Short mmCIF file of C-alpha atoms and ligand atoms in Angstrom, two decimals:
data_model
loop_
_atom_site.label_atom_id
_atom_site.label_comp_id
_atom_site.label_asym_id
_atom_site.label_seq_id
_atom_site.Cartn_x
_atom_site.Cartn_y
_atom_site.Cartn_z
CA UNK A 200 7.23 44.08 13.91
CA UNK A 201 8.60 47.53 12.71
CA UNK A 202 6.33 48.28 9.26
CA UNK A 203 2.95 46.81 9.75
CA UNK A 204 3.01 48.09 13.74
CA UNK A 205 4.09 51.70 12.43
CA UNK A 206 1.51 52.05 9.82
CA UNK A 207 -0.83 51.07 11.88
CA UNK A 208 0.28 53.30 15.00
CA UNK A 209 -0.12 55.99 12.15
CA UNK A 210 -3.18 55.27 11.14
CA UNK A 211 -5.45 54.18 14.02
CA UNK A 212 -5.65 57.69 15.90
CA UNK A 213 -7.67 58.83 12.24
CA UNK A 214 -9.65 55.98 12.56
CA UNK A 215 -10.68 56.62 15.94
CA UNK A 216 -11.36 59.93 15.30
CA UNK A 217 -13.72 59.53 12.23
CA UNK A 218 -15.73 57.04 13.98
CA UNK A 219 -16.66 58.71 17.23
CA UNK A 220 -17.24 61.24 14.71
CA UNK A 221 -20.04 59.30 13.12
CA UNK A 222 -20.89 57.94 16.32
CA UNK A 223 -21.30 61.76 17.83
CA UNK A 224 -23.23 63.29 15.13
CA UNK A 225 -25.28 60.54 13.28
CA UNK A 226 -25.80 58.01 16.37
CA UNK A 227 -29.45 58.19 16.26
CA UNK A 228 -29.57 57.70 12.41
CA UNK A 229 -31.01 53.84 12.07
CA UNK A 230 -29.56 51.56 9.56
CA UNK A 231 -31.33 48.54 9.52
CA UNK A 232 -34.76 47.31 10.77
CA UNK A 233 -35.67 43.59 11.84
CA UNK A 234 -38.61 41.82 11.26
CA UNK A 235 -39.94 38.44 13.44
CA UNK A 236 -38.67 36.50 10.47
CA UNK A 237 -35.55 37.60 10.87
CA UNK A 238 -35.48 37.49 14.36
CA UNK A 239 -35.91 33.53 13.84
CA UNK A 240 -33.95 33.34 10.66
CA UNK A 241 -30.48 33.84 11.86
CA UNK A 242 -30.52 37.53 11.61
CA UNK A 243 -29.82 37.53 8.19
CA UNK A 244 -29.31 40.65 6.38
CA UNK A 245 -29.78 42.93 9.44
CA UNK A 246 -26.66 44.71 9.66
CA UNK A 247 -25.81 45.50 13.83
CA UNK A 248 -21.89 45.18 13.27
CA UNK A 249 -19.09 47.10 11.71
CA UNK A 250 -16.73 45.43 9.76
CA UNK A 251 -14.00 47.32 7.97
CA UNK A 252 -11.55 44.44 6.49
CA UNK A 253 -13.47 43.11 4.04
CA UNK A 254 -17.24 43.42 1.97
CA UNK A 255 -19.21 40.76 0.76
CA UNK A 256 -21.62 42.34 -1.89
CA UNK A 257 -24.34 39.81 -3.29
CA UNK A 258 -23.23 41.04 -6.54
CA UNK A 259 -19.93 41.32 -6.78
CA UNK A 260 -18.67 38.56 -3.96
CA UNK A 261 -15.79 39.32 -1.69
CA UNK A 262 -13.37 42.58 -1.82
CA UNK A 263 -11.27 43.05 0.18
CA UNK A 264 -10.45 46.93 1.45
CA UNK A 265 -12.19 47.94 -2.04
CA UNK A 266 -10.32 45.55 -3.81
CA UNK A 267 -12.51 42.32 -5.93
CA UNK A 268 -10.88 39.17 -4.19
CA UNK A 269 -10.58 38.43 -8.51
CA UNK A 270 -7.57 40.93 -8.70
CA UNK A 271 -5.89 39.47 -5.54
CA UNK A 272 -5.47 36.42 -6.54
CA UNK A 273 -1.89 36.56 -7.39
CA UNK A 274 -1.09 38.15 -4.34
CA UNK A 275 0.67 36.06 -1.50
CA UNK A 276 -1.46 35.47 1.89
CA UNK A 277 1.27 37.89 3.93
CA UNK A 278 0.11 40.75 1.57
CA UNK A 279 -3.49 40.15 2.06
CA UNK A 280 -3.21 40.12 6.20
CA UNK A 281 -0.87 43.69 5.68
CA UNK A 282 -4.00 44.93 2.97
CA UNK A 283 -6.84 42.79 5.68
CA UNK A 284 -4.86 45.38 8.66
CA UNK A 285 -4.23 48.40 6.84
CA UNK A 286 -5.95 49.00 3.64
CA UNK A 287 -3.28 48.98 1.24
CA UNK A 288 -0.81 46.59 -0.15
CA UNK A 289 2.56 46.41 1.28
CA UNK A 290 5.67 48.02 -0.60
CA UNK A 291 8.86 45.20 -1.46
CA UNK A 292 10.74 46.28 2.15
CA UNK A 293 7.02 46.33 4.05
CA UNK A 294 6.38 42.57 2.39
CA UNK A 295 9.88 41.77 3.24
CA UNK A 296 9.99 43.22 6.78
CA UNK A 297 6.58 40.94 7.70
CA UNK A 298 8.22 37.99 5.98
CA UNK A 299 11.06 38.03 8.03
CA UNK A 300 8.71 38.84 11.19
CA UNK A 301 6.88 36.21 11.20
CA UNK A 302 9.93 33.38 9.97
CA UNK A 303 11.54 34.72 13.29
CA UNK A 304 8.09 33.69 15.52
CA UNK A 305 7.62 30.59 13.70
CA UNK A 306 9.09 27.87 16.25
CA UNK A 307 5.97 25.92 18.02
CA UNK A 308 6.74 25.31 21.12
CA UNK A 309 7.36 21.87 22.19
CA UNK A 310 4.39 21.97 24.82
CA UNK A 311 1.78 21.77 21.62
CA UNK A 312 3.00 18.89 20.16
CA UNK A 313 3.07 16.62 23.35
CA UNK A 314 -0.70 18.08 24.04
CA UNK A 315 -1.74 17.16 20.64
CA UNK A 316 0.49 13.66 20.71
CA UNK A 317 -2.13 12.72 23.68
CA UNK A 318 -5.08 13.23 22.16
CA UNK A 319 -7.33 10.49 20.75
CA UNK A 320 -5.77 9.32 17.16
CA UNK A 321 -9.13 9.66 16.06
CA UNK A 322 -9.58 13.40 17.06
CA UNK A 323 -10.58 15.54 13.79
CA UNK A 324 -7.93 17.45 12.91
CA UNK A 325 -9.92 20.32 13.06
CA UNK A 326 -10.44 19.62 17.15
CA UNK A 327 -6.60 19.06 17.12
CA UNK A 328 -5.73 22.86 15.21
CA UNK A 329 -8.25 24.66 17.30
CA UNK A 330 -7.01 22.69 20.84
CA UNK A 331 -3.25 23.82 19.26
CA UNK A 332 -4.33 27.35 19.07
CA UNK A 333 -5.92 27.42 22.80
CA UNK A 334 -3.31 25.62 24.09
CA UNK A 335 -0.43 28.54 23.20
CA UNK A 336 -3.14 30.95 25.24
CA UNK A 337 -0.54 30.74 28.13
CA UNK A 338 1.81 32.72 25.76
CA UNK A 339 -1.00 35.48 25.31
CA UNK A 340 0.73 39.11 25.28
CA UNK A 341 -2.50 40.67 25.53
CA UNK A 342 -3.38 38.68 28.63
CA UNK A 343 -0.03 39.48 30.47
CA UNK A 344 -0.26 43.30 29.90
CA UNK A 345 -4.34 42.99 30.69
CA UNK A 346 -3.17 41.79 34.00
CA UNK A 347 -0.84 44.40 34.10
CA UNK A 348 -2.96 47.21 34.27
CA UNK A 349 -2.57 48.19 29.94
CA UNK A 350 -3.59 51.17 28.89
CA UNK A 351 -7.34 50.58 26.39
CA UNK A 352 -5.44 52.58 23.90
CA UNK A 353 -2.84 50.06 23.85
CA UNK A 354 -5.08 47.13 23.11
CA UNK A 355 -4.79 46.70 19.88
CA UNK A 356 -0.69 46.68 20.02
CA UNK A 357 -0.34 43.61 22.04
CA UNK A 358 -3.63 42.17 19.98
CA UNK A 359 -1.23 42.64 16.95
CA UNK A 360 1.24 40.93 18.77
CA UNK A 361 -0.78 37.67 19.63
CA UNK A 362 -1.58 38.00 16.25
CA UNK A 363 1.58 37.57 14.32
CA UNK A 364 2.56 34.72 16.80
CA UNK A 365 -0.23 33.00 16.26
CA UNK A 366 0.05 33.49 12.29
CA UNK A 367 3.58 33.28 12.48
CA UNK A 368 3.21 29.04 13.78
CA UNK A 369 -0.48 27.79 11.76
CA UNK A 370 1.10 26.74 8.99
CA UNK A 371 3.76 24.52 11.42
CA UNK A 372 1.03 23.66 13.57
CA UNK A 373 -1.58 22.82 10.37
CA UNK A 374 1.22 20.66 8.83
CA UNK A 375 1.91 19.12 11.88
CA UNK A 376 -1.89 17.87 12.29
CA UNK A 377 -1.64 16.46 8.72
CA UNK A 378 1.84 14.70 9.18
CA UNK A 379 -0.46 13.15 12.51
CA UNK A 380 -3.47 12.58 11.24
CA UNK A 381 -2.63 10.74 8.20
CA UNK A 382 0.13 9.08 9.54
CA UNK A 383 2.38 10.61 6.88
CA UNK A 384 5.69 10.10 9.09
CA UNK A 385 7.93 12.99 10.61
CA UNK A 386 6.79 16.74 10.49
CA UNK A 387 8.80 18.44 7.97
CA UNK A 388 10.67 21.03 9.33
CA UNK A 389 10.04 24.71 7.80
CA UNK A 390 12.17 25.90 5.11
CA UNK A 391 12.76 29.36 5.69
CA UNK A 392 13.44 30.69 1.89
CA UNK A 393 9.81 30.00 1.42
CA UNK A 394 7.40 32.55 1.90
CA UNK A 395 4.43 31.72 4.45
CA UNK A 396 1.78 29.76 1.80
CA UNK A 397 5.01 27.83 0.11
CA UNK A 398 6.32 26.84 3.48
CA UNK A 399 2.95 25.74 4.38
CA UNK A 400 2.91 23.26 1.42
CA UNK A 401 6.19 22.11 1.61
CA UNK A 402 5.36 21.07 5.43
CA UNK A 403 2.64 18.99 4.26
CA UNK A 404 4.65 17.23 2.04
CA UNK A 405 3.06 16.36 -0.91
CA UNK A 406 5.28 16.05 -3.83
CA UNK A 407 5.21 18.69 -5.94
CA UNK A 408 7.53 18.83 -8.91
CA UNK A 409 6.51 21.59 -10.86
CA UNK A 410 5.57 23.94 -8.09
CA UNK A 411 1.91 24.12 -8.78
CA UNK A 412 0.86 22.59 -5.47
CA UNK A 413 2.64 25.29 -3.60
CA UNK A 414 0.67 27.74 -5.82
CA UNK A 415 -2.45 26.68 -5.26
CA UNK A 416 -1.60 27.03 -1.63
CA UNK A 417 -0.71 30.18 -1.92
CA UNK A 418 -4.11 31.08 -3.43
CA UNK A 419 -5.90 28.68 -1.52
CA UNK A 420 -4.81 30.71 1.98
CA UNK A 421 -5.55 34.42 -0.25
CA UNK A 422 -9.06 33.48 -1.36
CA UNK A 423 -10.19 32.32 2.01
CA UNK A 424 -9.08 35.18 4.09
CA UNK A 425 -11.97 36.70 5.21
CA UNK A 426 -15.61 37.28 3.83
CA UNK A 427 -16.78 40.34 6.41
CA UNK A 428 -17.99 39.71 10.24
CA UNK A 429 -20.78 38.26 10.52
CA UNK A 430 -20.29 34.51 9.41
CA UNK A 431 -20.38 32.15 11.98
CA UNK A 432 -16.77 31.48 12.26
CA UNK A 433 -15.53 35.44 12.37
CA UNK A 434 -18.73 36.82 14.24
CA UNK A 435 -17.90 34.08 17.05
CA UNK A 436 -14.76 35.11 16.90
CA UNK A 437 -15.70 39.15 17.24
CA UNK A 438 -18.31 37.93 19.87
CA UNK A 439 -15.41 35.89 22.34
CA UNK A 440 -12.73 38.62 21.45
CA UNK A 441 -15.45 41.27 22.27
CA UNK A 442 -15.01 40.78 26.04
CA UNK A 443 -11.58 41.35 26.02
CA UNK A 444 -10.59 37.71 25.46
CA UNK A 445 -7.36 37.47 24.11
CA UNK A 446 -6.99 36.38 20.37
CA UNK A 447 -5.74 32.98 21.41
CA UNK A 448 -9.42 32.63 22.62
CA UNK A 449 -11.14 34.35 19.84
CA UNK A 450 -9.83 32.61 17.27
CA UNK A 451 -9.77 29.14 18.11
CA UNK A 452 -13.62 30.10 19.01
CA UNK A 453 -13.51 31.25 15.46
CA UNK A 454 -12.21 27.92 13.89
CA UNK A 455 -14.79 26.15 16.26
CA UNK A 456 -17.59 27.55 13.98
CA UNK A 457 -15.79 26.65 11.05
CA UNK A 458 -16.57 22.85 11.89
CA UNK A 459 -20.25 23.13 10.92
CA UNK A 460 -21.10 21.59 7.88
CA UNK A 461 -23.07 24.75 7.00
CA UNK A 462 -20.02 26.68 7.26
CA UNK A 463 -16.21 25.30 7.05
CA UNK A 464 -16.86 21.52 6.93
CA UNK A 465 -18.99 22.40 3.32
CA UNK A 466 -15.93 21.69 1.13
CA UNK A 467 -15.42 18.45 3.06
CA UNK A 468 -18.97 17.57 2.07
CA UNK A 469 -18.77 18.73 -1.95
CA UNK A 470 -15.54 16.47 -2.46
CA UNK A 471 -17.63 13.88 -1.23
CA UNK A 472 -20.68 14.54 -2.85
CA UNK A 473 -18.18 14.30 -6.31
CA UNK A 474 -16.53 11.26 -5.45
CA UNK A 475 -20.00 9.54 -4.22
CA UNK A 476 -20.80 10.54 -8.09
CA UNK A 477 -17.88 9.45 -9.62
CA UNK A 478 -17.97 5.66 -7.60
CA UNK A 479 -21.69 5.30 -8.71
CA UNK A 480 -21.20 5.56 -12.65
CA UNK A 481 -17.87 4.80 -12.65
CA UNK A 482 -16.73 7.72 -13.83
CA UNK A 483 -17.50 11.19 -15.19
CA UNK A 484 -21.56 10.86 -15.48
CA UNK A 485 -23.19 11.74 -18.40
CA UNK A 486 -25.57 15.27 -18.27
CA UNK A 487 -28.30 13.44 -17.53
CA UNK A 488 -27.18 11.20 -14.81
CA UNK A 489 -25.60 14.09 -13.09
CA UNK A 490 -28.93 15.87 -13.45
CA UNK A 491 -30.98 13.06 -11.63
CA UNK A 492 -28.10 12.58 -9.39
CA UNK A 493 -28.82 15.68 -7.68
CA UNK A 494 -32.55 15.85 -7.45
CA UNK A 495 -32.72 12.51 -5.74
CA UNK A 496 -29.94 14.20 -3.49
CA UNK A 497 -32.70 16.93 -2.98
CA UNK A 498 -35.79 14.58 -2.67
CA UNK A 499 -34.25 12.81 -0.18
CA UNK A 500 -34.05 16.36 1.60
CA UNK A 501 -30.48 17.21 1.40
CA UNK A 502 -28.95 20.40 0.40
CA UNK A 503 -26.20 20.67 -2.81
CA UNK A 504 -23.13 21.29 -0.70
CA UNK A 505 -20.89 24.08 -2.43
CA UNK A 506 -24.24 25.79 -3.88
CA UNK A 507 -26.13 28.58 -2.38
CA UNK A 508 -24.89 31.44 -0.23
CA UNK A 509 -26.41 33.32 2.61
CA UNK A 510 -25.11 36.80 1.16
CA UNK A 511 -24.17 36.04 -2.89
CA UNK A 512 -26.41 35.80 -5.34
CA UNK A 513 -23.70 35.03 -7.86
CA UNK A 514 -21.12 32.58 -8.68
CA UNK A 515 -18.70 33.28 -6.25
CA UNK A 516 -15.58 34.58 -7.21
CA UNK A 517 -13.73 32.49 -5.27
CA UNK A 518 -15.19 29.86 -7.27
CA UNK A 519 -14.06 31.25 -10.34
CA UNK A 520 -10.37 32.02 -9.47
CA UNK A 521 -9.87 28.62 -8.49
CA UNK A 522 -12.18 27.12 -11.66
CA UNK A 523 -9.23 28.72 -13.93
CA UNK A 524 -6.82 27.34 -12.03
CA UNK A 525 -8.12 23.97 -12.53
CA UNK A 526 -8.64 25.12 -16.37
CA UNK A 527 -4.59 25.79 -16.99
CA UNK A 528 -3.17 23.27 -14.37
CA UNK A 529 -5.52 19.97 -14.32
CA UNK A 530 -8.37 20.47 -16.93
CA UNK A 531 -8.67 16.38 -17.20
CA UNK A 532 -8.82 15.56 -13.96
CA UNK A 533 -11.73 13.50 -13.40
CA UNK A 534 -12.75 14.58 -10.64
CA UNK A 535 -12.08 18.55 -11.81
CA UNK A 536 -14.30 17.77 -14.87
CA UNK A 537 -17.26 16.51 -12.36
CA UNK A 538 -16.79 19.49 -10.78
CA UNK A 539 -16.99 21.44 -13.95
CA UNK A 540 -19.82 19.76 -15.16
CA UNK A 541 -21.78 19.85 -11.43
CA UNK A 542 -20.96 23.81 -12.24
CA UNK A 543 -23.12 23.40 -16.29
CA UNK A 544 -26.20 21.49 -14.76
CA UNK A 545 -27.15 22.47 -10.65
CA UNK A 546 -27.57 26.11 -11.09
CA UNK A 547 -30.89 24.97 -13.41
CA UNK A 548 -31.64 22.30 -11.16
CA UNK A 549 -31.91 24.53 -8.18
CA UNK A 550 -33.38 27.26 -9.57
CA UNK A 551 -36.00 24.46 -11.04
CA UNK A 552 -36.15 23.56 -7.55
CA UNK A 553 -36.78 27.12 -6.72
CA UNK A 554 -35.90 27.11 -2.73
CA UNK A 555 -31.97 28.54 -2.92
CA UNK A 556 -32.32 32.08 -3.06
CA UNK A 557 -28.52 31.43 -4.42
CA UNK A 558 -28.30 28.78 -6.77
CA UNK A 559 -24.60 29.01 -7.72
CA UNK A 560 -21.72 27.69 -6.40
CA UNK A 561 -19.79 29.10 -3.19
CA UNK A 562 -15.74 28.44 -2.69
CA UNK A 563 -16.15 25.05 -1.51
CA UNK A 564 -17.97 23.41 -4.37
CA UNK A 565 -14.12 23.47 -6.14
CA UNK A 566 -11.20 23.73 -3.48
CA UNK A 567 -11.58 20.06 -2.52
CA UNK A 568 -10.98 19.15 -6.16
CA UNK A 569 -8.07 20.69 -6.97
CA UNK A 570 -6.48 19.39 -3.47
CA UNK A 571 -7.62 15.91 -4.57
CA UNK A 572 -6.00 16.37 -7.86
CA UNK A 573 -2.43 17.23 -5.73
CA UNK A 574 -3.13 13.94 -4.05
CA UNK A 575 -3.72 15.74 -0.53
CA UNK A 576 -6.80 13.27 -0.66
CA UNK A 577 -8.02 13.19 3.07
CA UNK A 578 -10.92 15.40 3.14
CA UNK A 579 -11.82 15.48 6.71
CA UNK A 580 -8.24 17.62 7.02
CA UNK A 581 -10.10 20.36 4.74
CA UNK A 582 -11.63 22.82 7.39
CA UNK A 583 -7.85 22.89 8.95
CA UNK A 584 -6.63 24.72 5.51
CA UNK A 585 -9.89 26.79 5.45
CA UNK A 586 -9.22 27.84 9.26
CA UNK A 587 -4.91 28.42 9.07
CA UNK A 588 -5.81 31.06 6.05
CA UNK A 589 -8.99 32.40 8.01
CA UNK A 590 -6.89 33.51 10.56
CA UNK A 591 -5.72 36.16 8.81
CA UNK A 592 -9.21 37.78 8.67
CA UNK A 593 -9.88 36.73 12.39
CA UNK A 594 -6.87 38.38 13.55
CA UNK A 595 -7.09 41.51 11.44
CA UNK A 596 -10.61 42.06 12.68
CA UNK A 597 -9.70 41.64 16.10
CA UNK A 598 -6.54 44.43 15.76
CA UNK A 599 -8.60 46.54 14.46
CA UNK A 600 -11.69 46.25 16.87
CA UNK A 601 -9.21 46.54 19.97
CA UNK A 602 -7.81 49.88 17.99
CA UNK A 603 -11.62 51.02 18.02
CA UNK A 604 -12.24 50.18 21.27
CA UNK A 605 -15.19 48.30 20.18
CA UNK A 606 -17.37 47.31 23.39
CA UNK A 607 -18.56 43.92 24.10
CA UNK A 608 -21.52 42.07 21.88
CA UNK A 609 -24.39 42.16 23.11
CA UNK A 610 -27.65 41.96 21.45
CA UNK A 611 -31.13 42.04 22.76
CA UNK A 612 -32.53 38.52 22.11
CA UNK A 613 -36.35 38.66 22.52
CA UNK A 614 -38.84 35.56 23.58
CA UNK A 615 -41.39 34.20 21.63
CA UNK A 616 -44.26 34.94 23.83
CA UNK A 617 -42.63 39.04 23.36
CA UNK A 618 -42.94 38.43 19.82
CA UNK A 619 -46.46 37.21 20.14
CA UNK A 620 -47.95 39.66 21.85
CA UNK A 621 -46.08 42.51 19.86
CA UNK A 622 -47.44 40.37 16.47
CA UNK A 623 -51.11 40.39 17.54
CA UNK A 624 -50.77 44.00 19.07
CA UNK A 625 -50.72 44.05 15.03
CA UNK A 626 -47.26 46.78 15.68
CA UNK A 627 -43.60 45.91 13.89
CA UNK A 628 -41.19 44.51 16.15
CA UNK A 629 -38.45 46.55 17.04
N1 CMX B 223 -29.23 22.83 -1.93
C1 CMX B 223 -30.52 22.63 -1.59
N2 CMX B 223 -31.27 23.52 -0.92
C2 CMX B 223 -30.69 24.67 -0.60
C3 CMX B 223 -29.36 24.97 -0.94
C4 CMX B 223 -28.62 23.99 -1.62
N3 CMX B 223 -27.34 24.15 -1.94
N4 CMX B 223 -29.04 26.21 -0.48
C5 CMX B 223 -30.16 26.65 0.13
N5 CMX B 223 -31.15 25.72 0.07
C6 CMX B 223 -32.46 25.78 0.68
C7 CMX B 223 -32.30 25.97 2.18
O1 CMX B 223 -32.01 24.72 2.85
C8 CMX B 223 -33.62 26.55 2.57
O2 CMX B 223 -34.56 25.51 2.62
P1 CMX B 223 -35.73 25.49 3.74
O3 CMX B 223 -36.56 26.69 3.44
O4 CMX B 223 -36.42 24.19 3.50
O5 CMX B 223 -35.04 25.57 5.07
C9 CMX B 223 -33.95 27.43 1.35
O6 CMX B 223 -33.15 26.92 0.26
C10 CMX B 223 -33.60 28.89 1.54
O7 CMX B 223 -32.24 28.99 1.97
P2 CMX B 223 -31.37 30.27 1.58
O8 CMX B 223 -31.99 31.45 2.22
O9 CMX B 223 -31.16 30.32 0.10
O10 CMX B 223 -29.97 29.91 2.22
P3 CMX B 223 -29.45 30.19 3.70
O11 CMX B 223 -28.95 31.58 3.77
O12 CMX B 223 -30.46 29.77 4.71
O13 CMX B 223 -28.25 29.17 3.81
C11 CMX B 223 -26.31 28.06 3.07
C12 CMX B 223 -27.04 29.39 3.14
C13 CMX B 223 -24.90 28.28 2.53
C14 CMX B 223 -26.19 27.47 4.50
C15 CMX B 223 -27.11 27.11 2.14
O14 CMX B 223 -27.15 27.64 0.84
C16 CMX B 223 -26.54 25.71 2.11
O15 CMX B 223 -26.88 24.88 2.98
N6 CMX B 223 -25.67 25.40 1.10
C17 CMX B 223 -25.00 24.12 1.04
C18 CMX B 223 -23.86 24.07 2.06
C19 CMX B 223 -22.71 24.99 1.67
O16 CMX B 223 -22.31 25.04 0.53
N7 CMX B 223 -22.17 25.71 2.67
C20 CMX B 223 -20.97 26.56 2.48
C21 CMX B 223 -21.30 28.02 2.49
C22 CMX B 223 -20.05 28.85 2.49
C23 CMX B 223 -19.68 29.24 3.90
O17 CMX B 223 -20.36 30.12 4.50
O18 CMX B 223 -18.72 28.68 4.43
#
């Protein structure tokens, strides 16, 4: 792991340095206040966590070390985990050097595929990935040297290590679960000339004659990298690697969150929502009956899956990179042009609505369409290609936490009858 390990070795003493800096001579300087409604509305906006891989402005959507996720998006998924860990892009030989790092760590060992042989056939695959994941904890690094007495500054070295194993076999593992699940036939075996996002699609094995599938891959696993800490999926995942778990735990924690249909399972949801549309007017609906389609979907007290945001007030990005993909490489498709059209006519309807403090579209209202387009068709495997590209961000946040030494999570959760008491004492919770 020569490159990525040195430049981080070289950069993580600054690092420390700066922030017990901050920590030493601005500690007492508050950041954020809370409110009761807050306190019972997920915490949302309060900001109690430090996250230094990624941003997610309302404004401006995801960027990435300083970088708009928009200018990434021809950048291959190994590049983003080496700009996630470091803050800069790799050079050719840094690229290359990672490349060949993680090709060498890529077997799975035979132990996960008898584990996930037994279970149920009807297991989602997204139970099946995550059980994969915390099944290869035996092989933790981080746990061995724990028990051996590892110096705290030395952490985040074997947390890197975990790391690249672990990123080194999802996409085997991922295409594994598909080859399963569907009851495709044989897993493919990995063609090492690919890089890591090509390899993954050639796994799956969906044809792909002009190469576009294994494009969209590519920016599939880029755009979903990481959107800061404090979504469900990477704050569990800070929470379970906070106590010194190793990152076999924390991130199939992570990808455990992911299964909420709030959260990872959304795109799942959208394709469905499309398709529900395109079997009831047998077709692309007209304005109108896509209009009414999705107020009765809100009368009858369901939320627009893909729309709204608990941080963006904009369309997302992520949404856009992938809409001109769509645009160049399958701007017929019928179910592409529902999601188009879904994209003209629920912003007004929501905002007519008036509850969605966010009433554009988020990553998943597209993915699922452009995947259906390929012909990878079985939606419930969705959340599995949202979680092998999340663990990138996962694992970058948990070097880097390890290399800060950041302690374990532990907020002060307060009762109701507290909250009472401090309401009609007629002060401002703290
Ligand atoms: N359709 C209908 N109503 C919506 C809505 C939508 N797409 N998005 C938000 N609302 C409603 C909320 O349900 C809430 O209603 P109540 O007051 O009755 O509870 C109200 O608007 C205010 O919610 P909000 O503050 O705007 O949104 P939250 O931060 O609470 O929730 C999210 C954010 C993503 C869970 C929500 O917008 C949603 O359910 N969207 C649809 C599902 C989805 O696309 N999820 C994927 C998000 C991406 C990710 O994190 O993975």
């Amino acid at each position: 792991m020569a490159k990525l390990y040195e430049k981080l070795a070289s950069q993580i003493p600054a690092l420390r340095t700066e922030m017990q800096a901050l920590v030493k001579e601005h500690g007492n300087k508050v950041i954020s206040e809370v409110n009761i409604g807050q306190a019972f509305g997920g915490m949302r906006g309060v900001k109690g966590m430090v996250c230094d891989t990624s941003v997610v402005d309302p404004d401006t959507g995801l960027v990435i070390r300083g970088i708009p996720i928009g200018q990434l998006a021809n950048r291959l998924p190994e590049e983003i985990f080496y700009l996630l860990c470091t803050g800069e892009l790799p050079d050719a030989a840094s690229l290359r050097t990672l490349q060949e790092d993680l090709r060498n760590r890529a077997q799975v060992p035979a132990y996960v595929w008898d584990v996930l042989e037994a279970m149920p056939k009807d297991s989602h695959p997204l139970t099946m990935y995550s059980t994969a994941i915390l099944v290869m904890e035996r092989d933790s690094e981080f746990r061995r040297r724990y028990s051996e007495g590892m110096r705290k500054e030395e952490y985040w070295d074997s947390a890197l290590e975990d790391s690249l194993q672990l990123i080194a076999k999802l996409p085997t593992i991922a295409a594994g679960i598909y080859r399963m699940h569907t009851r495709k036939g044989n897993r493919i075996p990995s063609n090492p000339k690919l890089d890591w996002g090509a390899d993954y699609a050639h796994m799956l094995g969906i044809p792909d004659p002009t190469g576009e599938f294994a494009n969209l891959m590519r920016l599939y696993m880029t755009l979903h990298c990481d959107h800061e800490g404090g979504n469900v999926s990477a704050f569990a995942c800070h929470t379970v690697g906070s106590a010194l778990s190793d990152p076999y735990y924390a991130v199939s924690a992570g990808m455990n969150g992911l299964a909420g249909p709030l959260h990872g399972l959304a795109n799942q949801e959208c394709l469905n929502f499309v398709l529900e549309m395109r079997e009831k007017f047998h077709g692309v609906p007209s304005d109108e009956q896509l209009r009414q389609f999705s107020w009765d979907r809100l009368k009858s007290g369901h939320v627009i899956p893909g729309y709204g945001h608990a941080v963006l007030r904009i369309t997302d990005p992520r949404f856009t990179a992938f809409h001109e993909f769509g645009a160049r490489v399958c701007p017929k498709d019928e179910v592409f042009s529902i999601v188009a059209n879904i994209f003209r006519i629920v912003p007004d309807v929501l905002k007519e609505q008036g509850k969605a403090k966010d009433p554009w579209p988020n990553v998943d209202a597209i993915s699922g369409s452009l995947l259906y387009h390929f012909g990878l068709t079985e939606f419930e495997y969705y959340t599995v290609l949202f979680g092998v590209s999340r663990a990138l961000g996962m694992c970058a946040q948990l070097i880097i936490n390890r290399a800060l030494g950041t302690p374990i999570t532990r907020p002060k959760s307060i009762s109701t009858a507290w909250l009472r008491s401090t309401a009609n004492a007629g002060r401002t919770a703290a």
